Amino acid sequence: MSRPSDHYDSPSPAPESAREAGSASITQPKLGVVGWLRWFWRQLSSMRTALFLLLLLALAAVPGSLVPQRSSDPNGVTQYFVDNPTLAPILDSVQMFGVYSSVWFSSIYLLLFISLVGCVIPRTKHHFDALRSAPPKTPARLNRLGGFITREYAFAEPVEAGPSTGSGNEAGPSTSSGNGGNGDRPSTGSGNERNGGSAAILESARVILKKAGYRVRTYQDARSTSVSAERGYARESGNLVFHTALVGILITVGIGGGFGYAGQRVVVEGQTFVNTLLAFDSFNPGRFFSDDTLTPFTLRLDEFDATYETQNLDAFGQPIDYTAHVTTTEDGDESDGEVKVNSPLKIGGSDVYLLGNGYAPTLTVKNAEGTVVFTDSVPFLPQDANLTSLGVVKITDGLPEQVGMIGFFYPTQDVSSTGAYFSSFPEAEYPVVTLNVYTGDLGLNEGVPTSVYSLATDKMTQLTGGKTGVDSIELKPGETAQLPNGMGSVTLDGIKRFASFDIHRDPTQLWVLVFAILVLGGLLTSLFIPRRRVWVKLIENADGTGVTLEYAGLARGDDPRLDDAVAELADKHIASLPSARAATTSPEITGAKTPDDA
Amino acid sequence: MMETLEQYSILLVYSAMAIYALAFISFALDLAKRSSQIKADEVAAAPAELVGASVSGRSGVTDAPVVATTGAAGASGADAGPKRSVTLRIGVALTVIGFLLQLVGVVLRGIAAERVPWANMYEFSITGTLLIMGVFLVVLMRQDLRFLGTFITGLVLILLGVSTVNYYVAVVPLPPALDSAWLVIHVFVASLGTAFFALGGALSGIQLLQNRRETAKGSKFLNFRLLDTLPDSVRLENLAYRINIVGFVFWTFTLIAGAVWAERAWGRYWGWDTKEVWTFIIWVIYAGYIHARATKGWRGSRSAWLALIGFAAVLFNFGVVNVFFKGLHAYSGL
Ligand code: HEM
């Protein structure tokens, strides 16, 4: 079968290894290195190695689910370092925070796939040969094979009854019922008669098997003639497709990631995003990515709709639907579109996903003279289910000192018994913004990139809120408050919504899907199509009155229906023969090859 | 109106549990009876041997596990091998009734929620156990696996008990992330796969016991007499294999469908989220199981252990990963 030699169906390796040992000992001086490589390759592509590596892969995947991973949960990793200051660096040194791209995880799956290739190539070659070759010779003894059955078939009339010519022609109902040679042939001798009958019987079996999708071949030996048949080559084809498609997935994932990109961008209602590198808040290009693969399109967020549950008190305030209504332009064509959580928007070869949303209060700051020094809708990041949100405003110029403000936004403000504010509903029913004002150095001039969502307060002085004794500034839409120290004023002009989009391109995604479907198809074929051989053997009775028919099968791989299939074949075959006196011997069932007879 | 539907639903689930409990008792009584039947047969065996009746009960290649003892039944004159066991039939009948009650309960839950009834832990549990029962009953039509009744009803009872007590949540609407046709497909097929793995796992477990009995005859440890009335280990292994590979196909589909859904919802088809990791681990373990069965030296008990580890991982994925692990697959209110 050219399966790995430790496949349970492979012949016992004893003679082979003996032979090899022999040849190895002779050729050792010359082929030492090659011999070793071959030995190593055989080990690597053996079933046992594959099994070991598979189990190792499963085991190696576990830690990545116990420890936060940088790729999927970077904040979790940061937190983990804070919580476990001694353990974390140790884990980090063995790549525990990036298990799935770690050296050890990668080596396991790469070895596995090398093993896979080493296994699949010889099998594919062998299978191509098998597809073109005839079913193997009928075994001398069928009675030890699966579903063994014998049937007696008597010719309509004993053909060797006597010298009287013509008796064969009038041999009874069966011969005239037209199954070939018997009737037509001038009965010159009983021998021909017999052989013609036998040949027809075998031919009938051949036709039945062929119709059932078997590849057939007739064999003859001293005692008997037989049909050898095999079917279910698709089982092995499916298996090979399955394994090859796995390699396909690995390669496309490995290469495909390199050509794509993923970028994130927060867009406030009314804003337009232009698909250029600079417009992204964050951007992860693949290894082979180049800027000019970014197709020029624009996307404006016209309106963001969020619907929350209000009827069902068990789920009060739970989000039901988010819809971002957008206007896009591509090649000068403007069109309206929608982005929803489970339905991305396709544009310019990229997909736009709706990943998050929140509120962006519009704030305007004026200096003491009344000149506007800052006005913008600032996205505040949601902190809880009712969208209590946190945002930062940085004013570098126009005021006596640099000013930073940390703001809280409560869409529906409420006050707890301790006096703390919270939001009791995610919709902006009673929106309130509170601001803590800091002055000092914003740290923007050192050229170190800083997040727009956080404020480094260590070099700043807090003027409102917290321990300052001065109340935080508190604003409802349309309200204005004075900044401390007579620096100026701040106004909450209104509240807008923002959506955060993930813009993504993965040109090989479709190929991964194609391979995945091949995996599934190959799996179904290889698991559920039985591969089996069956034989029909015809032995002429010594007295020439009839023949003994033997039927048996051999399962190649799991084949629960083998015995039934053999029995069905026997019945069908007998039924197809001229209605002679086919006598049935009681079927002996031996489960030699298939202990399983369900 | 919706609230009453919801209440009817839970009431039906409770009733189904009560019926399953009775079924469990019947199945357990049957197992107990099998043990004592064997003893009785052995007593009867001495004279019976004269007429050639085999009472060893090793059912070997027979189709139903029960046939082997019928020979003895004639000799001992007692009522019956397990095939005619009244308790066994009562067990199956009760299981069917419980299944129907649960089915209506699950459907009502869906009507009350106006969506498919598998969107949170409680709902996964009631639908998943319903599928376990359903698969068991369907397989029963083709194979006499009634001896698994105790295990299946027991497992379902435990799962239903834990989820009704710990995970019950009132009907709530779907959060936008779950509002997708893929929820229907992905989760349903995953539950179906789980149901097959449960059945396959049970068979593999019994296979291991049976194997132990066959190889270490005379050893007292875990040497249940009733095993004599069950199919031999090779047959159990073949049955387990056939059921597990169906589970594996469903699981493969779940993995692919999950990736497609993740692509729709999160913009990437694979991100090593905890739940993705565990789905992958389970898939690889079962791939290992299938391989093991084709590897010399691993057929038989060793591969059966892998099937059990695989099923343990399935339970872990459902019961522990969903509840205690952090990840994108956070289910609203469990
Ligand atoms: C990525 C790693 C692998 C996975 C996930 C995998 C998975 C599977 C699965 C699910 C099957 C059963 C379905 C079928 O027959 O198509 C199978 C069968 C098989 N695999 Fe693999 N396999 C892997 C690697 C390998 C390697 C490295 C070898 C070679 C040593 C191998 C050899 C075989 C053979 C010979 C069968 C047929 C088993 C039988 O006769 O029943 N596989 N594999």
JSON list of N, CA and C in Angstrom, two decimals, chain B residues 232-294:
[
{"chain": "B", "resi": 232, "resn": "ASP", "atom": "N", "xyz": [-17.87, -7.94, 22.80]},
{"chain": "B", "resi": 232, "resn": "ASP", "atom": "CA", "xyz": [-16.45, -8.04, 23.13]},
{"chain": "B", "resi": 232, "resn": "ASP", "atom": "C", "xyz": [-15.73, -6.75, 22.75]},
{"chain": "B", "resi": 233, "resn": "SER", "atom": "N", "xyz": [-14.48, -6.65, 23.16]},
{"chain": "B", "resi": 233, "resn": "SER", "atom": "CA", "xyz": [-13.81, -5.36, 23.05]},
{"chain": "B", "resi": 233, "resn": "SER", "atom": "C", "xyz": [-13.55, -4.96, 21.60]},
{"chain": "B", "resi": 234, "resn": "VAL", "atom": "N", "xyz": [-13.33, -5.93, 20.73]},
{"chain": "B", "resi": 234, "resn": "VAL", "atom": "CA", "xyz": [-13.08, -5.57, 19.33]},
{"chain": "B", "resi": 234, "resn": "VAL", "atom": "C", "xyz": [-14.32, -4.94, 18.72]},
{"chain": "B", "resi": 235, "resn": "ARG", "atom": "N", "xyz": [-15.47, -5.57, 19.05]},
{"chain": "B", "resi": 235, "resn": "ARG", "atom": "CA", "xyz": [-16.70, -5.04, 18.50]},
{"chain": "B", "resi": 235, "resn": "ARG", "atom": "C", "xyz": [-17.01, -3.66, 19.09]},
{"chain": "B", "resi": 236, "resn": "LEU", "atom": "N", "xyz": [-16.77, -3.53, 20.38]},
{"chain": "B", "resi": 236, "resn": "LEU", "atom": "CA", "xyz": [-16.98, -2.22, 21.01]},
{"chain": "B", "resi": 236, "resn": "LEU", "atom": "C", "xyz": [-16.08, -1.17, 20.36]},
{"chain": "B", "resi": 237, "resn": "GLU", "atom": "N", "xyz": [-14.87, -1.57, 20.08]},
{"chain": "B", "resi": 237, "resn": "GLU", "atom": "CA", "xyz": [-13.94, -0.62, 19.46]},
{"chain": "B", "resi": 237, "resn": "GLU", "atom": "C", "xyz": [-14.43, -0.18, 18.09]},
{"chain": "B", "resi": 238, "resn": "ASN", "atom": "N", "xyz": [-14.93, -1.16, 17.32]},
{"chain": "B", "resi": 238, "resn": "ASN", "atom": "CA", "xyz": [-15.41, -0.80, 15.99]},
{"chain": "B", "resi": 238, "resn": "ASN", "atom": "C", "xyz": [-16.62, 0.11, 16.06]},
{"chain": "B", "resi": 239, "resn": "LEU", "atom": "N", "xyz": [-17.52, -0.19, 17.01]},
{"chain": "B", "resi": 239, "resn": "LEU", "atom": "CA", "xyz": [-18.69, 0.68, 17.18]},
{"chain": "B", "resi": 239, "resn": "LEU", "atom": "C", "xyz": [-18.25, 2.08, 17.60]},
{"chain": "B", "resi": 240, "resn": "ALA", "atom": "N", "xyz": [-17.35, 2.14, 18.56]},
{"chain": "B", "resi": 240, "resn": "ALA", "atom": "CA", "xyz": [-16.89, 3.44, 19.05]},
{"chain": "B", "resi": 240, "resn": "ALA", "atom": "C", "xyz": [-16.26, 4.23, 17.92]},
{"chain": "B", "resi": 241, "resn": "TYR", "atom": "N", "xyz": [-15.46, 3.53, 17.12]},
{"chain": "B", "resi": 241, "resn": "TYR", "atom": "CA", "xyz": [-14.79, 4.20, 16.01]},
{"chain": "B", "resi": 241, "resn": "TYR", "atom": "C", "xyz": [-15.79, 4.81, 15.06]},
{"chain": "B", "resi": 242, "resn": "ARG", "atom": "N", "xyz": [-16.77, 4.00, 14.70]},
{"chain": "B", "resi": 242, "resn": "ARG", "atom": "CA", "xyz": [-17.74, 4.48, 13.72]},
{"chain": "B", "resi": 242, "resn": "ARG", "atom": "C", "xyz": [-18.49, 5.69, 14.23]},
{"chain": "B", "resi": 243, "resn": "ILE", "atom": "N", "xyz": [-18.79, 5.70, 15.52]},
{"chain": "B", "resi": 243, "resn": "ILE", "atom": "CA", "xyz": [-19.54, 6.83, 16.08]},
{"chain": "B", "resi": 243, "resn": "ILE", "atom": "C", "xyz": [-18.62, 8.03, 16.25]},
{"chain": "B", "resi": 244, "resn": "ASN", "atom": "N", "xyz": [-17.40, 7.79, 16.67]},
{"chain": "B", "resi": 244, "resn": "ASN", "atom": "CA", "xyz": [-16.48, 8.91, 16.85]},
{"chain": "B", "resi": 244, "resn": "ASN", "atom": "C", "xyz": [-16.12, 9.59, 15.54]},
{"chain": "B", "resi": 245, "resn": "ILE", "atom": "N", "xyz": [-16.03, 8.82, 14.45]},
{"chain": "B", "resi": 245, "resn": "ILE", "atom": "CA", "xyz": [-15.66, 9.49, 13.20]},
{"chain": "B", "resi": 245, "resn": "ILE", "atom": "C", "xyz": [-16.81, 10.38, 12.71]},
{"chain": "B", "resi": 246, "resn": "VAL", "atom": "N", "xyz": [-18.05, 9.99, 13.00]},
{"chain": "B", "resi": 246, "resn": "VAL", "atom": "CA", "xyz": [-19.15, 10.89, 12.66]},
{"chain": "B", "resi": 246, "resn": "VAL", "atom": "C", "xyz": [-19.00, 12.17, 13.47]},
{"chain": "B", "resi": 247, "resn": "GLY", "atom": "N", "xyz": [-18.71, 12.01, 14.77]},
{"chain": "B", "resi": 247, "resn": "GLY", "atom": "CA", "xyz": [-18.47, 13.19, 15.60]},
{"chain": "B", "resi": 247, "resn": "GLY", "atom": "C", "xyz": [-17.34, 14.04, 15.05]},
{"chain": "B", "resi": 248, "resn": "PHE", "atom": "N", "xyz": [-16.30, 13.37, 14.58]},
{"chain": "B", "resi": 248, "resn": "PHE", "atom": "CA", "xyz": [-15.13, 14.10, 14.07]},
{"chain": "B", "resi": 248, "resn": "PHE", "atom": "C", "xyz": [-15.48, 14.92, 12.83]},
{"chain": "B", "resi": 249, "resn": "VAL", "atom": "N", "xyz": [-16.31, 14.34, 11.98]},
{"chain": "B", "resi": 249, "resn": "VAL", "atom": "CA", "xyz": [-16.71, 15.08, 10.78]},
{"chain": "B", "resi": 249, "resn": "VAL", "atom": "C", "xyz": [-17.50, 16.33, 11.18]},
{"chain": "B", "resi": 250, "resn": "PHE", "atom": "N", "xyz": [-18.43, 16.15, 12.12]},
{"chain": "B", "resi": 250, "resn": "PHE", "atom": "CA", "xyz": [-19.19, 17.33, 12.59]},
{"chain": "B", "resi": 250, "resn": "PHE", "atom": "C", "xyz": [-18.25, 18.35, 13.21]},
{"chain": "B", "resi": 251, "resn": "TRP", "atom": "N", "xyz": [-17.27, 17.86, 13.94]},
{"chain": "B", "resi": 251, "resn": "TRP", "atom": "CA", "xyz": [-16.35, 18.78, 14.62]},
{"chain": "B", "resi": 251, "resn": "TRP", "atom": "C", "xyz": [-15.51, 19.55, 13.60]},
{"chain": "B", "resi": 252, "resn": "THR", "atom": "N", "xyz": [-15.08, 18.85, 12.55]},
{"chain": "B", "resi": 252, "resn": "THR", "atom": "CA", "xyz": [-14.32, 19.52, 11.49]},
{"chain": "B", "resi": 252, "resn": "THR", "atom": "C", "xyz": [-15.17, 20.63, 10.89]},
{"chain": "B", "resi": 253, "resn": "PHE", "atom": "N", "xyz": [-16.43, 20.30, 10.65]},
{"chain": "B", "resi": 253, "resn": "PHE", "atom": "CA", "xyz": [-17.33, 21.32, 10.10]},
{"chain": "B", "resi": 253, "resn": "PHE", "atom": "C", "xyz": [-17.47, 22.49, 11.07]},
{"chain": "B", "resi": 254, "resn": "THR", "atom": "N", "xyz": [-17.60, 22.17, 12.35]},
{"chain": "B", "resi": 254, "resn": "THR", "atom": "CA", "xyz": [-17.73, 23.23, 13.36]},
{"chain": "B", "resi": 254, "resn": "THR", "atom": "C", "xyz": [-16.53, 24.18, 13.31]},
{"chain": "B", "resi": 255, "resn": "LEU", "atom": "N", "xyz": [-15.37, 23.58, 13.19]},
{"chain": "B", "resi": 255, "resn": "LEU", "atom": "CA", "xyz": [-14.15, 24.36, 13.15]},
{"chain": "B", "resi": 255, "resn": "LEU", "atom": "C", "xyz": [-14.16, 25.31, 11.95]},
{"chain": "B", "resi": 256, "resn": "ILE", "atom": "N", "xyz": [-14.55, 24.77, 10.80]},
{"chain": "B", "resi": 256, "resn": "ILE", "atom": "CA", "xyz": [-14.55, 25.59, 9.58]},
{"chain": "B", "resi": 256, "resn": "ILE", "atom": "C", "xyz": [-15.63, 26.67, 9.68]},
{"chain": "B", "resi": 257, "resn": "ALA", "atom": "N", "xyz": [-16.83, 26.25, 10.10]},
{"chain": "B", "resi": 257, "resn": "ALA", "atom": "CA", "xyz": [-17.93, 27.21, 10.20]},
{"chain": "B", "resi": 257, "resn": "ALA", "atom": "C", "xyz": [-17.59, 28.30, 11.22]},
{"chain": "B", "resi": 258, "resn": "GLY", "atom": "N", "xyz": [-16.93, 27.92, 12.30]},
{"chain": "B", "resi": 258, "resn": "GLY", "atom": "CA", "xyz": [-16.54, 28.89, 13.31]},
{"chain": "B", "resi": 258, "resn": "GLY", "atom": "C", "xyz": [-15.56, 29.90, 12.73]},
{"chain": "B", "resi": 259, "resn": "ALA", "atom": "N", "xyz": [-14.64, 29.43, 11.90]},
{"chain": "B", "resi": 259, "resn": "ALA", "atom": "CA", "xyz": [-13.68, 30.34, 11.29]},
{"chain": "B", "resi": 259, "resn": "ALA", "atom": "C", "xyz": [-14.38, 31.29, 10.33]},
{"chain": "B", "resi": 260, "resn": "VAL", "atom": "N", "xyz": [-15.34, 30.76, 9.58]},
{"chain": "B", "resi": 260, "resn": "VAL", "atom": "CA", "xyz": [-16.08, 31.63, 8.66]},
{"chain": "B", "resi": 260, "resn": "VAL", "atom": "C", "xyz": [-16.84, 32.71, 9.45]},
{"chain": "B", "resi": 261, "resn": "TRP", "atom": "N", "xyz": [-17.45, 32.28, 10.54]},
{"chain": "B", "resi": 261, "resn": "TRP", "atom": "CA", "xyz": [-18.22, 33.23, 11.35]},
{"chain": "B", "resi": 261, "resn": "TRP", "atom": "C", "xyz": [-17.28, 34.27, 11.97]},
{"chain": "B", "resi": 262, "resn": "ALA", "atom": "N", "xyz": [-16.15, 33.80, 12.49]},
{"chain": "B", "resi": 262, "resn": "ALA", "atom": "CA", "xyz": [-15.19, 34.73, 13.11]},
{"chain": "B", "resi": 262, "resn": "ALA", "atom": "C", "xyz": [-14.74, 35.77, 12.09]},
{"chain": "B", "resi": 263, "resn": "GLU", "atom": "N", "xyz": [-14.62, 35.34, 10.85]},
{"chain": "B", "resi": 263, "resn": "GLU", "atom": "CA", "xyz": [-14.23, 36.28, 9.81]},
{"chain": "B", "resi": 263, "resn": "GLU", "atom": "C", "xyz": [-15.30, 37.34, 9.63]},
{"chain": "B", "resi": 264, "resn": "ARG", "atom": "N", "xyz": [-16.56, 36.91, 9.66]},
{"chain": "B", "resi": 264, "resn": "ARG", "atom": "CA", "xyz": [-17.66, 37.86, 9.50]},
{"chain": "B", "resi": 264, "resn": "ARG", "atom": "C", "xyz": [-17.72, 38.82, 10.69]},
{"chain": "B", "resi": 265, "resn": "ALA", "atom": "N", "xyz": [-17.55, 38.28, 11.87]},
{"chain": "B", "resi": 265, "resn": "ALA", "atom": "CA", "xyz": [-17.85, 39.06, 13.06]},
{"chain": "B", "resi": 265, "resn": "ALA", "atom": "C", "xyz": [-16.64, 39.85, 13.55]},
{"chain": "B", "resi": 266, "resn": "TRP", "atom": "N", "xyz": [-15.47, 39.27, 13.44]},
{"chain": "B", "resi": 266, "resn": "TRP", "atom": "CA", "xyz": [-14.31, 39.90, 14.05]},
{"chain": "B", "resi": 266, "resn": "TRP", "atom": "C", "xyz": [-13.25, 40.30, 13.05]},
{"chain": "B", "resi": 267, "resn": "GLY", "atom": "N", "xyz": [-13.48, 40.00, 11.79]},
{"chain": "B", "resi": 267, "resn": "GLY", "atom": "CA", "xyz": [-12.54, 40.43, 10.78]},
{"chain": "B", "resi": 267, "resn": "GLY", "atom": "C", "xyz": [-11.34, 39.53, 10.64]},
{"chain": "B", "resi": 268, "resn": "ARG", "atom": "N", "xyz": [-11.29, 38.42, 11.31]},
{"chain": "B", "resi": 268, "resn": "ARG", "atom": "CA", "xyz": [-10.20, 37.46, 11.07]},
{"chain": "B", "resi": 268, "resn": "ARG", "atom": "C", "xyz": [-10.78, 36.08, 11.30]},
{"chain": "B", "resi": 269, "resn": "TYR", "atom": "N", "xyz": [-10.29, 35.11, 10.49]},
{"chain": "B", "resi": 269, "resn": "TYR", "atom": "CA", "xyz": [-10.91, 33.80, 10.60]},
{"chain": "B", "resi": 269, "resn": "TYR", "atom": "C", "xyz": [-10.29, 32.97, 11.70]},
{"chain": "B", "resi": 270, "resn": "TRP", "atom": "N", "xyz": [-9.10, 33.36, 12.12]},
{"chain": "B", "resi": 270, "resn": "TRP", "atom": "CA", "xyz": [-8.50, 32.57, 13.21]},
{"chain": "B", "resi": 270, "resn": "TRP", "atom": "C", "xyz": [-7.63, 33.49, 14.05]},
{"chain": "B", "resi": 271, "resn": "GLY", "atom": "N", "xyz": [-7.80, 33.48, 15.36]},
{"chain": "B", "resi": 271, "resn": "GLY", "atom": "CA", "xyz": [-7.02, 34.38, 16.18]},
{"chain": "B", "resi": 271, "resn": "GLY", "atom": "C", "xyz": [-6.54, 33.75, 17.48]},
{"chain": "B", "resi": 272, "resn": "TRP", "atom": "N", "xyz": [-6.61, 32.47, 17.58]},
{"chain": "B", "resi": 272, "resn": "TRP", "atom": "CA", "xyz": [-6.17, 31.76, 18.79]},
{"chain": "B", "resi": 272, "resn": "TRP", "atom": "C", "xyz": [-6.85, 32.32, 20.03]},
{"chain": "B", "resi": 273, "resn": "ASP", "atom": "N", "xyz": [-8.11, 32.64, 19.91]},
{"chain": "B", "resi": 273, "resn": "ASP", "atom": "CA", "xyz": [-8.93, 32.93, 21.07]},
{"chain": "B", "resi": 273, "resn": "ASP", "atom": "C", "xyz": [-9.08, 31.63, 21.88]},
{"chain": "B", "resi": 274, "resn": "THR", "atom": "N", "xyz": [-9.26, 31.75, 23.20]},
{"chain": "B", "resi": 274, "resn": "THR", "atom": "CA", "xyz": [-9.28, 30.52, 24.02]},
{"chain": "B", "resi": 274, "resn": "THR", "atom": "C", "xyz": [-10.21, 29.44, 23.48]},
{"chain": "B", "resi": 275, "resn": "LYS", "atom": "N", "xyz": [-11.39, 29.88, 23.07]},
{"chain": "B", "resi": 275, "resn": "LYS", "atom": "CA", "xyz": [-12.36, 28.90, 22.60]},
{"chain": "B", "resi": 275, "resn": "LYS", "atom": "C", "xyz": [-11.90, 28.27, 21.29]},
{"chain": "B", "resi": 276, "resn": "GLU", "atom": "N", "xyz": [-11.28, 29.08, 20.46]},
{"chain": "B", "resi": 276, "resn": "GLU", "atom": "CA", "xyz": [-10.72, 28.54, 19.22]},
{"chain": "B", "resi": 276, "resn": "GLU", "atom": "C", "xyz": [-9.62, 27.55, 19.53]},
{"chain": "B", "resi": 277, "resn": "VAL", "atom": "N", "xyz": [-8.79, 27.90, 20.49]},
{"chain": "B", "resi": 277, "resn": "VAL", "atom": "CA", "xyz": [-7.70, 27.01, 20.88]},
{"chain": "B", "resi": 277, "resn": "VAL", "atom": "C", "xyz": [-8.25, 25.64, 21.29]},
{"chain": "B", "resi": 278, "resn": "TRP", "atom": "N", "xyz": [-9.28, 25.65, 22.11]},
{"chain": "B", "resi": 278, "resn": "TRP", "atom": "CA", "xyz": [-9.79, 24.37, 22.60]},
{"chain": "B", "resi": 278, "resn": "TRP", "atom": "C", "xyz": [-10.51, 23.58, 21.53]},
{"chain": "B", "resi": 279, "resn": "THR", "atom": "N", "xyz": [-11.20, 24.27, 20.66]},
{"chain": "B", "resi": 279, "resn": "THR", "atom": "CA", "xyz": [-11.83, 23.55, 19.55]},
{"chain": "B", "resi": 279, "resn": "THR", "atom": "C", "xyz": [-10.74, 22.87, 18.72]},
{"chain": "B", "resi": 280, "resn": "PHE", "atom": "N", "xyz": [-9.64, 23.58, 18.53]},
{"chain": "B", "resi": 280, "resn": "PHE", "atom": "CA", "xyz": [-8.51, 23.03, 17.78]},
{"chain": "B", "resi": 280, "resn": "PHE", "atom": "C", "xyz": [-7.90, 21.84, 18.52]},
{"chain": "B", "resi": 281, "resn": "ILE", "atom": "N", "xyz": [-7.69, 22.00, 19.81]},
{"chain": "B", "resi": 281, "resn": "ILE", "atom": "CA", "xyz": [-7.09, 20.90, 20.59]},
{"chain": "B", "resi": 281, "resn": "ILE", "atom": "C", "xyz": [-7.93, 19.63, 20.46]},
{"chain": "B", "resi": 282, "resn": "ILE", "atom": "N", "xyz": [-9.24, 19.81, 20.62]},
{"chain": "B", "resi": 282, "resn": "ILE", "atom": "CA", "xyz": [-10.13, 18.65, 20.53]},
{"chain": "B", "resi": 282, "resn": "ILE", "atom": "C", "xyz": [-10.02, 18.00, 19.15]},
{"chain": "B", "resi": 283, "resn": "TRP", "atom": "N", "xyz": [-9.98, 18.82, 18.14]},
{"chain": "B", "resi": 283, "resn": "TRP", "atom": "CA", "xyz": [-9.88, 18.31, 16.78]},
{"chain": "B", "resi": 283, "resn": "TRP", "atom": "C", "xyz": [-8.60, 17.50, 16.62]},
{"chain": "B", "resi": 284, "resn": "VAL", "atom": "N", "xyz": [-7.52, 18.04, 17.13]},
{"chain": "B", "resi": 284, "resn": "VAL", "atom": "CA", "xyz": [-6.23, 17.35, 16.98]},
{"chain": "B", "resi": 284, "resn": "VAL", "atom": "C", "xyz": [-6.22, 16.05, 17.78]},
{"chain": "B", "resi": 285, "resn": "ILE", "atom": "N", "xyz": [-6.81, 16.06, 18.96]},
{"chain": "B", "resi": 285, "resn": "ILE", "atom": "CA", "xyz": [-6.84, 14.82, 19.75]},
{"chain": "B", "resi": 285, "resn": "ILE", "atom": "C", "xyz": [-7.59, 13.72, 18.99]},
{"chain": "B", "resi": 286, "resn": "TYR", "atom": "N", "xyz": [-8.73, 14.09, 18.41]},
{"chain": "B", "resi": 286, "resn": "TYR", "atom": "CA", "xyz": [-9.49, 13.07, 17.69]},
{"chain": "B", "resi": 286, "resn": "TYR", "atom": "C", "xyz": [-8.78, 12.64, 16.40]},
{"chain": "B", "resi": 287, "resn": "ALA", "atom": "N", "xyz": [-8.07, 13.59, 15.77]},
{"chain": "B", "resi": 287, "resn": "ALA", "atom": "CA", "xyz": [-7.26, 13.19, 14.62]},
{"chain": "B", "resi": 287, "resn": "ALA", "atom": "C", "xyz": [-6.22, 12.17, 15.10]},
{"chain": "B", "resi": 288, "resn": "GLY", "atom": "N", "xyz": [-5.66, 12.42, 16.28]},
{"chain": "B", "resi": 288, "resn": "GLY", "atom": "CA", "xyz": [-4.72, 11.47, 16.86]},
{"chain": "B", "resi": 288, "resn": "GLY", "atom": "C", "xyz": [-5.38, 10.12, 17.11]},
{"chain": "B", "resi": 289, "resn": "TYR", "atom": "N", "xyz": [-6.60, 10.16, 17.60]},
{"chain": "B", "resi": 289, "resn": "TYR", "atom": "CA", "xyz": [-7.34, 8.92, 17.87]},
{"chain": "B", "resi": 289, "resn": "TYR", "atom": "C", "xyz": [-7.50, 8.10, 16.58]},
{"chain": "B", "resi": 290, "resn": "ILE", "atom": "N", "xyz": [-7.89, 8.80, 15.51]},
{"chain": "B", "resi": 290, "resn": "ILE", "atom": "CA", "xyz": [-8.11, 8.11, 14.24]},
{"chain": "B", "resi": 290, "resn": "ILE", "atom": "C", "xyz": [-6.78, 7.52, 13.74]},
{"chain": "B", "resi": 291, "resn": "HIS", "atom": "N", "xyz": [-5.73, 8.30, 13.90]},
{"chain": "B", "resi": 291, "resn": "HIS", "atom": "CA", "xyz": [-4.41, 7.81, 13.50]},
{"chain": "B", "resi": 291, "resn": "HIS", "atom": "C", "xyz": [-4.00, 6.60, 14.34]},
{"chain": "B", "resi": 292, "resn": "ALA", "atom": "N", "xyz": [-4.25, 6.73, 15.63]},
{"chain": "B", "resi": 292, "resn": "ALA", "atom": "CA", "xyz": [-3.81, 5.67, 16.53]},
{"chain": "B", "resi": 292, "resn": "ALA", "atom": "C", "xyz": [-4.42, 4.34, 16.10]},
{"chain": "B", "resi": 293, "resn": "ARG", "atom": "N", "xyz": [-5.68, 4.41, 15.68]},
{"chain": "B", "resi": 293, "resn": "ARG", "atom": "CA", "xyz": [-6.32, 3.16, 15.28]},
{"chain": "B", "resi": 293, "resn": "ARG", "atom": "C", "xyz": [-5.69, 2.57, 14.03]},
{"chain": "B", "resi": 294, "resn": "ALA", "atom": "N", "xyz": [-4.97, 3.39, 13.30]},
{"chain": "B", "resi": 294, "resn": "ALA", "atom": "CA", "xyz": [-4.33, 2.88, 12.10]},
{"chain": "B", "resi": 294, "resn": "ALA", "atom": "C", "xyz": [-2.85, 2.63, 12.31]}
]
